Tab-separated table of C-alpha atoms and ligand atoms in Angstrom:
chain	number	residue	atom	x	y	z
A	295	MET	CA	-19.506	-18.118	20.870
A	296	ILE	CA	-21.542	-20.389	18.568
A	297	ASP	CA	-20.208	-20.220	15.025
A	298	PRO	CA	-22.659	-19.144	12.330
A	299	ASP	CA	-23.753	-21.896	9.907
A	300	TRP	CA	-21.972	-20.348	6.957
A	301	LEU	CA	-18.659	-20.395	8.809
A	302	THR	CA	-18.920	-24.056	9.771
A	303	ALA	CA	-20.036	-25.074	6.280
A	304	GLY	CA	-17.488	-22.968	4.396
A	305	ALA	CA	-14.420	-23.409	6.622
A	306	PRO	CA	-13.247	-26.696	5.018
A	307	HIS	CA	-13.299	-24.989	1.617
A	308	VAL	CA	-11.850	-21.521	2.136
A	309	TRP	CA	-8.062	-21.251	1.871
A	310	ARG	CA	-7.047	-18.261	3.995
A	311	PRO	CA	-4.229	-15.725	3.366
A	312	TYR	CA	-0.779	-16.147	4.952
A	313	CYS	CA	-2.171	-19.055	6.927
A	314	GLN	CA	-1.051	-22.501	8.049
A	315	MET	CA	-4.505	-23.985	7.651
A	316	LYS	CA	-3.853	-26.898	10.014
A	317	THR	CA	-2.774	-24.990	13.097
A	318	ALA	CA	-4.173	-21.479	12.738
A	319	ARG	CA	-6.909	-20.272	15.052
A	320	PRO	CA	-10.290	-19.945	13.342
A	321	PRO	CA	-11.042	-16.527	11.838
A	322	LEU	CA	-13.472	-14.138	13.542
A	323	PRO	CA	-16.847	-14.011	11.777
A	324	VAL	CA	-17.707	-10.389	10.868
A	325	VAL	CA	-21.302	-9.594	9.936
A	326	ALA	CA	-21.199	-5.813	9.569
A	327	THR	CA	-18.978	-2.758	9.765
A	328	ARG	CA	-19.748	0.688	11.112
A	329	GLY	CA	-17.439	3.710	11.401
A	330	SER	CA	-14.240	2.451	13.017
A	331	ARG	CA	-15.741	-0.847	14.158
A	332	LEU	CA	-16.178	-4.453	13.073
A	333	ILE	CA	-19.355	-6.140	14.275
A	334	LEU	CA	-18.969	-9.854	14.980
A	335	ALA	CA	-21.567	-12.592	14.596
A	336	ASP	CA	-22.103	-12.773	18.358
A	337	GLY	CA	-22.830	-9.035	18.506
A	338	ARG	CA	-19.448	-7.975	19.906
A	339	GLU	CA	-17.872	-4.843	18.410
A	340	LEU	CA	-14.141	-4.558	17.842
A	341	VAL	CA	-12.421	-1.232	17.237
A	342	ASP	CA	-10.454	-1.724	14.022
A	343	GLY	CA	-6.831	-0.703	14.483
A	344	LEU	CA	-5.824	-1.546	10.907
A	345	ALA	CA	-8.585	-0.074	8.711
A	346	SER	CA	-8.669	-3.427	6.911
A	347	TRP	CA	-5.071	-3.503	5.690
A	348	TRP	CA	-4.920	0.322	5.395
A	349	THR	CA	-7.823	0.714	3.001
A	350	ALA	CA	-10.776	2.144	4.955
A	351	CYS	CA	-9.252	5.572	5.577
A	352	HIS	CA	-12.609	7.377	6.022
A	353	GLY	CA	-14.022	4.634	8.256
A	354	TYR	CA	-16.469	1.966	7.186
A	355	ASN	CA	-19.786	2.573	5.411
A	356	HIS	CA	-19.159	6.244	4.728
A	357	PRO	CA	-22.523	7.573	3.497
A	358	HIS	CA	-21.002	9.604	0.642
A	359	ILE	CA	-19.161	6.594	-0.826
A	360	ALA	CA	-22.180	4.321	-0.233
A	361	GLU	CA	-24.431	6.760	-2.109
A	362	ALA	CA	-22.005	6.961	-5.062
A	363	LEU	CA	-21.875	3.150	-5.206
A	364	ARG	CA	-25.667	2.799	-5.126
A	365	ALA	CA	-26.043	5.305	-7.978
A	366	GLN	CA	-23.341	3.634	-10.079
A	367	ILE	CA	-24.596	0.068	-9.563
A	368	GLU	CA	-28.028	1.115	-10.844
A	369	ARG	CA	-26.543	2.792	-13.907
A	370	MET	CA	-23.642	0.546	-14.942
A	371	PRO	CA	-21.699	-1.818	-12.664
A	372	HIS	CA	-19.148	-2.782	-15.287
A	373	VAL	CA	-18.127	-2.587	-18.925
A	374	MET	CA	-14.886	-3.641	-20.557
A	375	PHE	CA	-12.286	-0.878	-20.964
A	376	GLY	CA	-10.914	-1.971	-24.347
A	377	GLY	CA	-12.427	0.406	-26.898
A	378	LEU	CA	-15.022	1.795	-24.458
A	379	ALA	CA	-14.879	4.800	-22.143
A	380	HIS	CA	-16.919	5.776	-19.104
A	381	GLU	CA	-17.226	8.851	-16.945
A	382	PRO	CA	-16.116	7.373	-13.574
A	383	ALA	CA	-12.703	6.341	-14.959
A	384	TYR	CA	-12.098	9.418	-17.095
A	385	ARG	CA	-13.011	11.774	-14.257
A	386	LEU	CA	-10.883	9.768	-11.828
A	387	ALA	CA	-7.822	9.812	-14.107
A	388	GLU	CA	-8.099	13.564	-14.572
A	389	ARG	CA	-8.495	14.114	-10.819
A	390	LEU	CA	-5.560	11.859	-9.895
A	391	ALA	CA	-3.359	13.661	-12.427
A	392	ARG	CA	-4.372	16.978	-10.863
A	393	MET	CA	-3.773	15.796	-7.273
A	394	LEU	CA	-0.401	14.177	-7.936
A	395	PRO	CA	2.627	16.478	-7.999
A	396	GLY	CA	4.577	17.284	-11.148
A	397	ASP	CA	3.729	15.696	-14.467
A	398	LEU	CA	2.537	12.335	-13.152
A	399	ASP	CA	-0.333	12.649	-15.574
A	400	HIS	CA	-0.909	9.299	-17.304
A	401	VAL	CA	-3.060	6.837	-15.382
A	402	PHE	CA	-3.185	3.108	-16.138
A	403	PHE	CA	-5.847	1.337	-14.042
A	404	ALA	CA	-5.745	-2.203	-12.656
A	405	GLU	CA	-7.483	-4.127	-9.864
A	406	SER	CA	-4.834	-4.855	-7.255
A	407	GLY	CA	-1.713	-3.335	-5.834
A	408	SER	CA	0.575	-6.135	-6.978
A	409	VAL	CA	-0.692	-5.878	-10.541
A	410	SER	CA	-0.125	-2.103	-10.598
A	411	VAL	CA	3.476	-2.718	-9.487
A	412	GLU	CA	3.878	-5.282	-12.273
A	413	ILE	CA	2.518	-2.724	-14.752
A	414	ALA	CA	4.942	-0.094	-13.439
A	415	MET	CA	7.760	-2.624	-13.913
A	416	LYS	CA	6.621	-3.350	-17.480
A	417	MET	CA	6.404	0.380	-18.200
A	418	ALA	CA	9.973	0.818	-16.978
A	419	LEU	CA	11.330	-2.124	-18.991
A	420	GLN	CA	9.611	-0.970	-22.157
A	421	PHE	CA	10.568	2.682	-21.602
A	422	HIS	CA	14.185	1.695	-22.214
A	423	ILE	CA	13.358	-0.717	-25.073
A	424	ASN	CA	11.244	1.911	-26.847
A	425	ARG	CA	14.156	4.335	-26.586
A	426	GLY	CA	16.527	1.801	-28.136
A	427	ALA	CA	18.422	0.857	-24.980
A	428	ARG	CA	18.733	-2.921	-24.662
A	429	GLY	CA	19.803	-4.906	-21.623
A	430	ARG	CA	18.092	-2.911	-18.880
A	431	THR	CA	16.169	-5.932	-17.624
A	432	LYS	CA	16.642	-5.725	-13.852
A	433	PHE	CA	15.249	-3.742	-10.961
A	434	LEU	CA	16.937	-2.316	-7.922
A	435	ALA	CA	14.914	-2.621	-4.726
A	436	PHE	CA	15.651	-2.412	-1.008
A	437	ARG	CA	16.001	-4.606	2.017
A	438	GLY	CA	12.839	-4.272	4.109
A	439	GLY	CA	10.703	-3.611	1.028
A	440	TYR	CA	7.359	-5.125	0.107
A	441	HIS	CA	5.730	-4.687	-3.296
A	442	GLY	CA	3.254	-7.558	-3.581
A	443	ASP	CA	2.723	-11.301	-3.719
A	444	THR	CA	2.743	-12.088	-7.452
A	445	LEU	CA	5.757	-13.784	-9.046
A	446	ALA	CA	7.401	-10.632	-10.404
A	447	THR	CA	6.677	-8.454	-7.376
A	448	MET	CA	8.081	-11.137	-5.039
A	449	THR	CA	11.477	-10.580	-6.651
A	450	VAL	CA	11.574	-6.961	-5.480
A	451	CYS	CA	10.520	-7.740	-1.886
A	452	ASP	CA	13.075	-8.134	0.900
A	453	PRO	CA	14.807	-11.431	0.026
A	454	GLU	CA	15.143	-12.719	3.616
A	455	GLU	CA	12.619	-10.980	5.823
A	456	GLY	CA	9.999	-11.120	3.113
A	457	MET	CA	7.253	-13.681	2.931
A	458	HIS	CA	8.729	-15.180	-0.203
A	459	SER	CA	12.218	-16.493	0.600
A	460	LEU	CA	10.878	-19.971	-0.210
A	461	PHE	CA	10.790	-19.074	-3.888
A	462	ALA	CA	14.394	-17.896	-4.198
A	463	GLY	CA	15.725	-19.046	-7.559
A	464	VAL	CA	12.347	-19.454	-9.238
A	465	MET	CA	12.410	-15.989	-10.749
A	466	PRO	CA	15.416	-13.989	-11.956
A	467	ALA	CA	17.228	-12.317	-9.081
A	468	GLN	CA	17.010	-8.547	-8.856
A	469	VAL	CA	19.538	-6.185	-7.334
A	470	ILE	CA	18.695	-5.694	-3.637
A	471	ALA	CA	20.486	-2.918	-1.744
A	472	ASP	CA	20.453	-1.068	1.567
A	473	LEU	CA	18.625	2.252	1.687
A	474	PRO	CA	20.994	5.205	1.235
A	475	ARG	CA	20.466	6.587	4.744
A	476	ASP	CA	23.866	8.251	5.159
A	477	THR	CA	26.856	9.326	3.067
A	478	GLU	CA	28.455	5.890	3.331
A	479	SER	CA	25.440	3.915	2.095
A	480	GLU	CA	24.786	6.598	-0.517
A	481	ALA	CA	28.342	6.175	-1.835
A	482	ALA	CA	27.907	2.380	-1.854
A	483	LEU	CA	24.707	2.673	-3.867
A	484	ASP	CA	26.390	5.094	-6.265
A	485	VAL	CA	29.190	2.546	-6.817
A	486	LEU	CA	26.669	-0.279	-7.273
A	487	LEU	CA	24.770	1.751	-9.869
A	488	GLY	CA	28.054	2.653	-11.557
A	489	GLU	CA	28.801	-1.050	-11.960
A	490	ARG	CA	25.335	-2.414	-12.717
A	491	GLY	CA	23.279	0.627	-13.751
A	492	HIS	CA	23.382	-0.438	-17.407
A	493	GLU	CA	21.389	-3.584	-16.446
A	494	ILE	CA	18.819	-1.744	-14.353
A	495	ALA	CA	15.501	-0.427	-15.668
A	496	ALA	CA	14.264	1.212	-12.473
A	497	ILE	CA	14.695	1.675	-8.750
A	498	LEU	CA	11.626	0.708	-6.696
A	499	ILE	CA	10.917	2.133	-3.261
A	500	GLU	CA	8.032	2.601	-0.839
A	501	PRO	CA	8.544	6.283	0.039
A	502	LEU	CA	8.953	7.175	3.762
A	503	VAL	CA	7.579	3.875	5.127
A	504	GLN	CA	8.400	0.320	4.173
A	505	GLY	CA	5.012	-1.023	5.235
A	506	ALA	CA	4.494	-4.779	5.158
A	507	GLY	CA	8.254	-5.279	5.619
A	508	GLY	CA	7.918	-4.010	9.198
A	509	MET	CA	6.707	-0.389	9.195
A	510	LEU	CA	10.306	0.837	8.774
A	511	LEU	CA	10.650	4.613	8.435
A	512	HIS	CA	13.242	6.597	6.510
A	513	SER	CA	13.794	10.310	6.059
A	514	PRO	CA	12.651	12.309	3.029
A	515	GLU	CA	16.350	12.883	2.274
A	516	VAL	CA	16.588	9.207	1.206
A	517	LEU	CA	14.084	9.925	-1.570
A	518	ARG	CA	15.989	12.999	-2.732
A	519	THR	CA	19.173	10.900	-2.826
A	520	LEU	CA	17.431	8.233	-4.900
A	521	ARG	CA	16.130	10.839	-7.332
A	522	ARG	CA	19.690	12.188	-7.747
A	523	LEU	CA	21.229	8.742	-8.239
A	524	ALA	CA	18.489	7.583	-10.617
A	525	ASP	CA	19.067	10.637	-12.815
A	526	LYS	CA	22.835	10.261	-12.665
A	527	HIS	CA	22.713	6.627	-13.804
A	528	GLY	CA	19.836	6.916	-16.288
A	529	VAL	CA	17.482	4.580	-14.437
A	530	LEU	CA	13.826	5.286	-13.734
A	531	LEU	CA	12.499	5.798	-10.214
A	532	ILE	CA	9.247	4.117	-9.136
A	533	PHE	CA	7.510	5.104	-5.905
A	534	ASP	CA	5.167	2.429	-4.607
A	535	GLU	CA	2.641	4.578	-2.693
A	536	ILE	CA	0.118	1.754	-2.347
A	537	PHE	CA	0.404	1.984	1.450
A	538	THR	CA	1.539	5.607	1.887
A	539	GLY	CA	-0.780	7.275	-0.650
A	540	PHE	CA	-3.887	9.210	0.393
A	541	GLY	CA	-2.832	10.879	3.588
A	542	ARG	CA	-1.489	7.998	5.682
A	543	THR	CA	1.899	9.635	6.338
A	544	GLY	CA	0.545	13.160	6.901
A	545	THR	CA	0.830	14.531	3.358
A	546	LEU	CA	-1.571	13.471	0.622
A	547	PHE	CA	1.267	11.515	-0.992
A	548	ALA	CA	4.484	10.613	0.829
A	549	MET	CA	6.571	12.029	-2.045
A	550	GLN	CA	5.324	15.505	-1.117
A	551	ALA	CA	7.236	15.380	2.170
A	552	ALA	CA	10.446	15.063	0.134
A	553	GLY	CA	9.540	17.429	-2.678
A	554	VAL	CA	10.630	14.914	-5.319
A	555	GLU	CA	8.647	13.065	-7.929
A	556	PRO	CA	9.207	9.586	-9.284
A	557	ASP	CA	8.869	8.629	-12.947
A	558	ILE	CA	6.037	6.236	-12.077
A	559	VAL	CA	3.883	5.952	-8.956
A	560	THR	CA	1.632	3.058	-7.937
A	561	LEU	CA	-1.573	3.586	-5.949
A	562	SER	CA	-4.155	1.220	-4.487
A	563	LYS	CA	-5.216	0.354	-0.897
A	564	ALA	CA	-7.012	3.589	0.209
A	565	LEU	CA	-7.834	4.630	-3.373
A	566	THR	CA	-11.497	3.566	-3.046
A	567	GLY	CA	-11.713	4.380	0.666
A	568	GLY	CA	-11.658	0.667	1.444
A	569	THR	CA	-14.679	-0.410	-0.578
A	570	LEU	CA	-13.631	-2.063	-3.845
A	571	PRO	CA	-10.388	-3.313	-5.360
A	572	LEU	CA	-8.757	-0.780	-7.674
A	573	SER	CA	-5.200	0.291	-8.399
A	574	ALA	CA	-3.283	2.530	-10.764
A	575	ALA	CA	0.200	2.937	-12.173
A	576	VAL	CA	0.625	6.615	-12.993
A	577	ALA	CA	3.422	7.617	-15.365
A	578	SER	CA	5.184	10.911	-15.882
A	579	GLN	CA	5.173	12.705	-19.213
A	580	LYS	CA	8.685	11.395	-19.956
A	581	VAL	CA	7.658	7.757	-19.508
A	582	PHE	CA	4.409	8.202	-21.420
A	583	GLU	CA	6.209	9.877	-24.335
A	584	SER	CA	8.446	6.849	-24.818
A	585	PHE	CA	5.305	4.873	-25.767
A	586	TRP	CA	3.918	7.620	-28.068
A	587	SER	CA	4.737	6.362	-31.542
A	588	ASP	CA	3.446	5.343	-34.974
A	589	ASP	CA	4.716	1.848	-34.178
A	590	PRO	CA	1.957	-0.394	-32.704
A	591	GLY	CA	4.726	-2.514	-31.209
A	592	ALA	CA	5.714	0.374	-28.952
A	593	ALA	CA	2.340	0.316	-27.157
A	594	LEU	CA	1.931	-0.861	-23.569
A	595	MET	CA	0.550	-4.393	-23.884
A	596	HIS	CA	-1.552	-4.761	-20.779
A	597	GLY	CA	-5.295	-4.765	-20.044
A	598	PRO	CA	-6.850	-6.506	-17.062
A	599	THR	CA	-10.426	-7.758	-17.593
A	600	TYR	CA	-11.874	-5.634	-14.788
A	601	MET	CA	-9.611	-2.685	-15.543
A	602	ALA	CA	-11.122	0.652	-14.421
A	603	ASN	CA	-14.265	-1.075	-13.106
A	604	PRO	CA	-16.885	1.720	-13.032
A	605	LEU	CA	-18.128	0.843	-9.532
A	606	ALA	CA	-14.608	0.957	-8.128
A	607	CYS	CA	-13.899	4.223	-9.975
A	608	ALA	CA	-17.135	5.732	-8.629
A	609	ALA	CA	-16.066	4.773	-5.111
A	610	ALA	CA	-12.633	6.303	-5.716
A	611	ASN	CA	-14.191	9.541	-6.991
A	612	ALA	CA	-16.371	9.705	-3.875
A	613	SER	CA	-13.302	9.065	-1.711
A	614	LEU	CA	-11.448	11.886	-3.495
A	615	ASP	CA	-14.433	14.193	-2.784
A	616	LEU	CA	-13.858	13.467	0.897
A	617	PHE	CA	-10.138	14.217	0.546
A	618	GLU	CA	-10.972	17.484	-1.209
A	619	GLY	CA	-13.150	18.351	1.800
A	620	GLY	CA	-9.811	18.644	3.598
A	621	SER	CA	-10.700	17.387	7.088
A	622	TRP	CA	-8.420	14.356	6.612
A	623	ARG	CA	-5.419	16.555	7.385
A	624	SER	CA	-6.459	17.537	10.904
A	625	ASN	CA	-7.787	14.031	11.485
A	626	VAL	CA	-4.459	12.432	10.544
A	627	ALA	CA	-2.718	14.858	12.928
A	628	ARG	CA	-5.240	14.032	15.670
A	629	VAL	CA	-4.851	10.263	15.177
A	630	GLY	CA	-1.054	10.601	15.021
A	631	ALA	CA	-0.942	12.579	18.287
A	632	ALA	CA	-3.148	9.993	20.018
A	633	LEU	CA	-1.013	7.086	18.758
A	634	SER	CA	2.201	8.828	19.712
A	635	GLU	CA	1.012	9.647	23.231
A	636	GLY	CA	-0.753	6.320	23.764
A	637	LEU	CA	2.099	4.107	22.542
A	638	GLU	CA	5.061	6.024	24.004
A	639	PRO	CA	4.909	4.195	27.407
A	640	CYS	CA	5.485	0.907	25.508
A	641	ARG	CA	9.153	1.893	25.281
A	642	GLY	CA	9.548	0.443	28.775
A	643	GLY	CA	7.961	-2.884	27.794
A	644	LYS	CA	9.704	-6.256	27.768
A	645	GLY	CA	11.467	-6.899	24.452
A	646	VAL	CA	10.465	-3.510	23.029
A	647	VAL	CA	13.281	-2.021	20.952
A	648	ASP	CA	11.475	0.948	19.379
A	649	VAL	CA	8.266	2.961	19.397
A	650	ARG	CA	7.662	5.204	16.388
A	651	THR	CA	4.894	7.139	14.712
A	652	LEU	CA	4.445	8.922	11.406
A	653	GLY	CA	1.173	10.414	10.221
A	654	ALA	CA	-1.591	8.001	11.221
A	655	ILE	CA	0.827	5.079	11.730
A	656	GLY	CA	1.920	3.915	15.191
A	657	VAL	CA	4.460	1.133	15.671
A	658	VAL	CA	5.863	-0.858	18.590
A	659	GLU	CA	8.815	-2.976	17.527
A	660	PHE	CA	10.142	-5.987	19.439
A	661	ASP	CA	13.512	-7.724	19.411
A	662	ALA	CA	11.969	-10.919	17.971
A	663	PRO	CA	8.942	-11.992	15.913
A	664	VAL	CA	5.712	-11.928	17.917
A	665	ALA	CA	3.061	-14.675	18.231
A	666	VAL	CA	0.539	-13.233	15.802
A	667	GLY	CA	-2.386	-15.633	16.416
A	668	ASP	CA	-2.204	-15.454	20.219
A	669	LEU	CA	-1.895	-11.678	20.175
A	670	CYS	CA	-4.856	-11.266	17.798
A	671	ALA	CA	-6.987	-13.384	20.114
A	672	GLY	CA	-5.827	-11.431	23.157
A	673	PHE	CA	-6.582	-8.128	21.451
A	674	ALA	CA	-10.056	-9.330	20.456
A	675	GLU	CA	-10.725	-10.116	24.149
A	676	LEU	CA	-9.873	-6.477	24.840
A	677	GLY	CA	-12.377	-5.287	22.206
A	678	VAL	CA	-9.922	-4.321	19.460
A	679	TRP	CA	-8.849	-5.761	16.118
A	680	ILE	CA	-5.067	-5.603	15.834
A	681	ARG	CA	-3.029	-8.076	13.788
A	682	PRO	CA	0.710	-7.791	14.381
A	683	MET	CA	3.225	-8.563	11.672
A	684	GLY	CA	6.746	-9.947	12.068
A	685	LYS	CA	8.401	-8.047	14.921
A	686	VAL	CA	5.856	-5.252	15.130
A	687	ILE	CA	2.513	-4.454	16.682
A	688	TYR	CA	1.206	-1.526	14.672
A	689	LEU	CA	-1.864	0.690	14.430
A	690	THR	CA	-3.113	2.231	11.173
A	691	PRO	CA	-6.690	3.167	12.079
A	692	ALA	CA	-9.200	5.045	9.946
A	693	PHE	CA	-8.540	8.804	9.995
A	694	THR	CA	-12.065	9.314	11.351
A	695	THR	CA	-11.604	7.002	14.363
A	696	PRO	CA	-13.094	8.814	17.392
A	697	ASP	CA	-10.803	9.722	20.297
A	698	GLU	CA	-12.381	7.183	22.635
A	699	ASP	CA	-11.742	4.375	20.130
A	700	LEU	CA	-8.131	5.502	19.706
A	701	THR	CA	-7.817	5.288	23.478
A	702	LEU	CA	-9.200	1.728	23.407
A	703	LEU	CA	-6.622	0.801	20.756
A	704	THR	CA	-3.568	2.240	22.475
A	705	SER	CA	-4.567	1.027	25.941
A	706	ALA	CA	-5.009	-2.488	24.533
A	707	VAL	CA	-1.482	-2.355	23.087
A	708	ARG	CA	-0.081	-1.067	26.397
A	709	LYS	CA	-1.826	-3.881	28.246
A	710	VAL	CA	-0.464	-6.552	25.894
A	711	VAL	CA	3.032	-5.040	26.105
A	712	GLY	CA	2.678	-5.117	29.894
A	713	VAL	CA	3.121	-1.415	30.644
A	714	ALA	CA	-0.495	-0.526	31.504
B	50	LIG	C1	-0.300	-3.999	-0.167
B	50	LIG	C2	0.842	-3.538	-0.959
B	50	LIG	C3	1.106	-4.052	-2.236
B	50	LIG	C4	0.290	-5.170	-2.848
B	50	LIG	O1	-1.038	-4.805	-3.041
B	50	LIG	P1	-2.141	-5.989	-3.270
B	50	LIG	O2	-3.403	-5.226	-3.521
B	50	LIG	O3	-2.176	-6.749	-1.987
B	50	LIG	O4	-1.699	-6.782	-4.414
B	50	LIG	C5	2.178	-3.543	-2.934
B	50	LIG	N1	2.942	-2.569	-2.427
B	50	LIG	C6	2.730	-2.043	-1.199
B	50	LIG	C7	3.596	-0.944	-0.702
B	50	LIG	C8	1.673	-2.520	-0.418
B	50	LIG	O5	1.475	-2.014	0.811
């Protein structure tokens, strides 16, 4: 393949994500997207097994989202959100409040997942301060968790497995625990909260699936346990649904599988159907009320420049239209069945310790970290885009991925695992 001019000219200047720039293989030049596929500069098409880091849930270039974006860009691409209001954001906030369970009704917009987690953390800290409780300055998070790459969110990621162990000691340490999966670990967490609960503002968890930490699943009962313990010890509960939100696990939000609601939920990734960066921290009535005051000092002091960008909000509204259409549900079930059936034979593969699926997520886990660059290149040769992570090869395709493309994805994984 001859590299396009722009790639050759730009390569010395672009610093890539999670990348040892000296030794990494060059990136694949993508010139267009269509449905479930990436189109490369040399004309090859790759079936996308990841939906671009879990964002493009309706597939690429969905005509309904594209139309909404065209209309909005003509009218008003952006205005500041301080002191001004616009229809895309106000409609979106009202719709999110209606779609989310319980009284998660107060939507604070931002532009990235990490920033929405930071806002949720600030909300939790200030919730206690505004109610006169001092000293609740820490967070309790879980081994295997991932909540972002910024300085504060790094502190609530898994301390060892995470991508941030290098920075241990730079930021204040948080309280990191094991998930309460059984009565023993539940009792241990109860004891821990008994001892340190007075220092803790909130518990942070990715409900049902710890995504970037290795696609680790837990049962809905874990979330009910956390709700109970949070209430018992007077700490807030934050669900980070940046990965799980918008149908990925089979329910619109993962919390619905457990029938419990957090005090704050964070959303991003699939919020705009994979078109523009947008995120939200959505607070319950109880959290919002703690900021409702005649004291200006009790206000939430946050406001990103591109907060509630009208284009991004228009895309999100169009994506929610598609969710309201309802076909995502049967599509997630269809994708899940195909992943489950297609990946199951991997159980016999060399080094494979587990094969698991939930919703439209399929995972093959190995006993050791895999060679990400080599595997990506091998998958591309097979006509698919799959980028493993740590010890797992995983598939999180668009919900609209056609059956024949799902077959290409799972057969490529079987081939690489050596069971085809
Ligand atoms: C991706 C992700 C984040 C971080 O979002 P960014 O947009 O990359 O900052 C936080 N939490 C979870 C659960 C995620 O999957």
